[in-house]
């Protein structure tokens, strides 16, 4: 019941916030276009397009670096977890490889919380549906 209630609240808030965010963006865009058409403002579209291209390039470069850094940190964390845990199940799983062992432990944790996760997911969908 807790997972479903949290899901309903999360879904409801997500839908309401996303509606208002989308409405604000549309109204802002229409206001700028209307002011431009009426002659109140002049938009330098070449400069806008140039800046968008620069942002795309910067995002691509920074994202690649971030993903590489995140992958390295995840590998280090997996190594640390494999060294810290020394119970029988983990020792058996280490024969499969560290990544596979970590995936198996994550699956087992998710399996134990399946009821809560499932009820949260259903509640989230209901929250979006009835918002």
PDB file of C-alpha atoms in Angstrom, residues 19-88:
ATOM      1  CA  UNK A  19       1.726  20.249 -17.876  1.00  0.00           C
ATOM      2  CA  UNK A  20       2.648  23.581 -16.335  1.00  0.00           C
ATOM      3  CA  UNK A  21       6.203  23.412 -17.654  1.00  0.00           C
ATOM      4  CA  UNK A  22       4.975  22.677 -21.183  1.00  0.00           C
ATOM      5  CA  UNK A  23       2.331  25.418 -20.991  1.00  0.00           C
ATOM      6  CA  UNK A  24       4.913  27.938 -19.794  1.00  0.00           C
ATOM      7  CA  UNK A  25       7.280  27.038 -22.626  1.00  0.00           C
ATOM      8  CA  UNK A  26       4.516  27.339 -25.258  1.00  0.00           C
ATOM      9  CA  UNK A  27       3.265  30.670 -23.909  1.00  0.00           C
ATOM     10  CA  UNK A  28       6.816  32.027 -23.783  1.00  0.00           C
ATOM     11  CA  UNK A  29       7.527  30.915 -27.335  1.00  0.00           C
ATOM     12  CA  UNK A  30       4.267  32.437 -28.623  1.00  0.00           C
ATOM     13  CA  UNK A  31       4.957  35.692 -26.779  1.00  0.00           C
ATOM     14  CA  UNK A  32       8.417  36.003 -28.333  1.00  0.00           C
ATOM     15  CA  UNK A  33       7.070  35.160 -31.802  1.00  0.00           C
ATOM     16  CA  UNK A  34       4.203  37.653 -31.438  1.00  0.00           C
ATOM     17  CA  UNK A  35       6.536  40.408 -30.269  1.00  0.00           C
ATOM     18  CA  UNK A  36       8.882  39.623 -33.144  1.00  0.00           C
ATOM     19  CA  UNK A  37       6.076  39.728 -35.719  1.00  0.00           C
ATOM     20  CA  UNK A  38       4.744  43.006 -34.274  1.00  0.00           C
ATOM     21  CA  UNK A  39       8.192  44.577 -34.583  1.00  0.00           C
ATOM     22  CA  UNK A  40       8.818  45.020 -30.856  1.00  0.00           C
ATOM     23  CA  UNK A  41      11.893  42.821 -30.903  1.00  0.00           C
ATOM     24  CA  UNK A  42      14.272  41.655 -33.606  1.00  0.00           C
ATOM     25  CA  UNK A  43      15.687  38.161 -33.270  1.00  0.00           C
ATOM     26  CA  UNK A  44      19.094  37.441 -34.770  1.00  0.00           C
ATOM     27  CA  UNK A  45      18.330  33.889 -35.910  1.00  0.00           C
ATOM     28  CA  UNK A  46      21.843  33.314 -37.243  1.00  0.00           C
ATOM     29  CA  UNK A  47      23.275  34.011 -33.797  1.00  0.00           C
ATOM     30  CA  UNK A  48      20.643  31.791 -32.152  1.00  0.00           C
ATOM     31  CA  UNK A  49      21.459  28.910 -34.525  1.00  0.00           C
ATOM     32  CA  UNK A  50      25.209  29.382 -33.992  1.00  0.00           C
ATOM     33  CA  UNK A  51      24.775  29.251 -30.217  1.00  0.00           C
ATOM     34  CA  UNK A  52      22.587  26.155 -30.452  1.00  0.00           C
ATOM     35  CA  UNK A  53      25.256  24.420 -32.521  1.00  0.00           C
ATOM     36  CA  UNK A  54      27.918  25.431 -29.981  1.00  0.00           C
ATOM     37  CA  UNK A  55      25.747  24.063 -27.149  1.00  0.00           C
ATOM     38  CA  UNK A  56      25.194  20.789 -29.014  1.00  0.00           C
ATOM     39  CA  UNK A  57      28.933  20.371 -29.491  1.00  0.00           C
ATOM     40  CA  UNK A  58      29.693  21.239 -25.865  1.00  0.00           C
ATOM     41  CA  UNK A  59      27.025  18.814 -24.615  1.00  0.00           C
ATOM     42  CA  UNK A  60      28.381  16.031 -26.795  1.00  0.00           C
ATOM     43  CA  UNK A  61      31.923  16.578 -25.531  1.00  0.00           C
ATOM     44  CA  UNK A  62      30.952  16.898 -21.857  1.00  0.00           C
ATOM     45  CA  UNK A  63      28.574  13.936 -22.015  1.00  0.00           C
ATOM     46  CA  UNK A  64      31.258  11.687 -23.467  1.00  0.00           C
ATOM     47  CA  UNK A  65      33.631  12.644 -20.671  1.00  0.00           C
ATOM     48  CA  UNK A  66      30.934  12.204 -18.049  1.00  0.00           C
ATOM     49  CA  UNK A  67      29.990   8.744 -19.302  1.00  0.00           C
ATOM     50  CA  UNK A  68      33.639   7.668 -19.338  1.00  0.00           C
ATOM     51  CA  UNK A  69      34.144   8.999 -15.794  1.00  0.00           C
ATOM     52  CA  UNK A  70      30.929   7.347 -14.603  1.00  0.00           C
ATOM     53  CA  UNK A  71      31.947   4.023 -16.163  1.00  0.00           C
ATOM     54  CA  UNK A  72      35.319   4.151 -14.404  1.00  0.00           C
ATOM     55  CA  UNK A  73      33.692   4.983 -11.061  1.00  0.00           C
ATOM     56  CA  UNK A  74      31.194   2.151 -11.511  1.00  0.00           C
ATOM     57  CA  UNK A  75      34.025  -0.284 -12.251  1.00  0.00           C
ATOM     58  CA  UNK A  76      35.872   0.870  -9.113  1.00  0.00           C
ATOM     59  CA  UNK A  77      32.711   0.534  -7.027  1.00  0.00           C
ATOM     60  CA  UNK A  78      32.082  -2.964  -8.373  1.00  0.00           C
ATOM     61  CA  UNK A  79      35.637  -3.913  -7.441  1.00  0.00           C
ATOM     62  CA  UNK A  80      35.193  -2.521  -3.922  1.00  0.00           C
ATOM     63  CA  UNK A  81      31.892  -4.311  -3.416  1.00  0.00           C
ATOM     64  CA  UNK A  82      33.404  -7.584  -4.616  1.00  0.00           C
ATOM     65  CA  UNK A  83      36.259  -7.214  -2.132  1.00  0.00           C
ATOM     66  CA  UNK A  84      34.054  -6.209   0.815  1.00  0.00           C
ATOM     67  CA  UNK A  85      31.490  -8.988   0.531  1.00  0.00           C
ATOM     68  CA  UNK A  86      32.949 -12.368   1.358  1.00  0.00           C
ATOM     69  CA  UNK A  87      29.973 -14.603   2.109  1.00  0.00           C
ATOM     70  CA  UNK A  88      29.512 -18.004   0.443  1.00  0.00           C
TER      71      UNK A  88
END
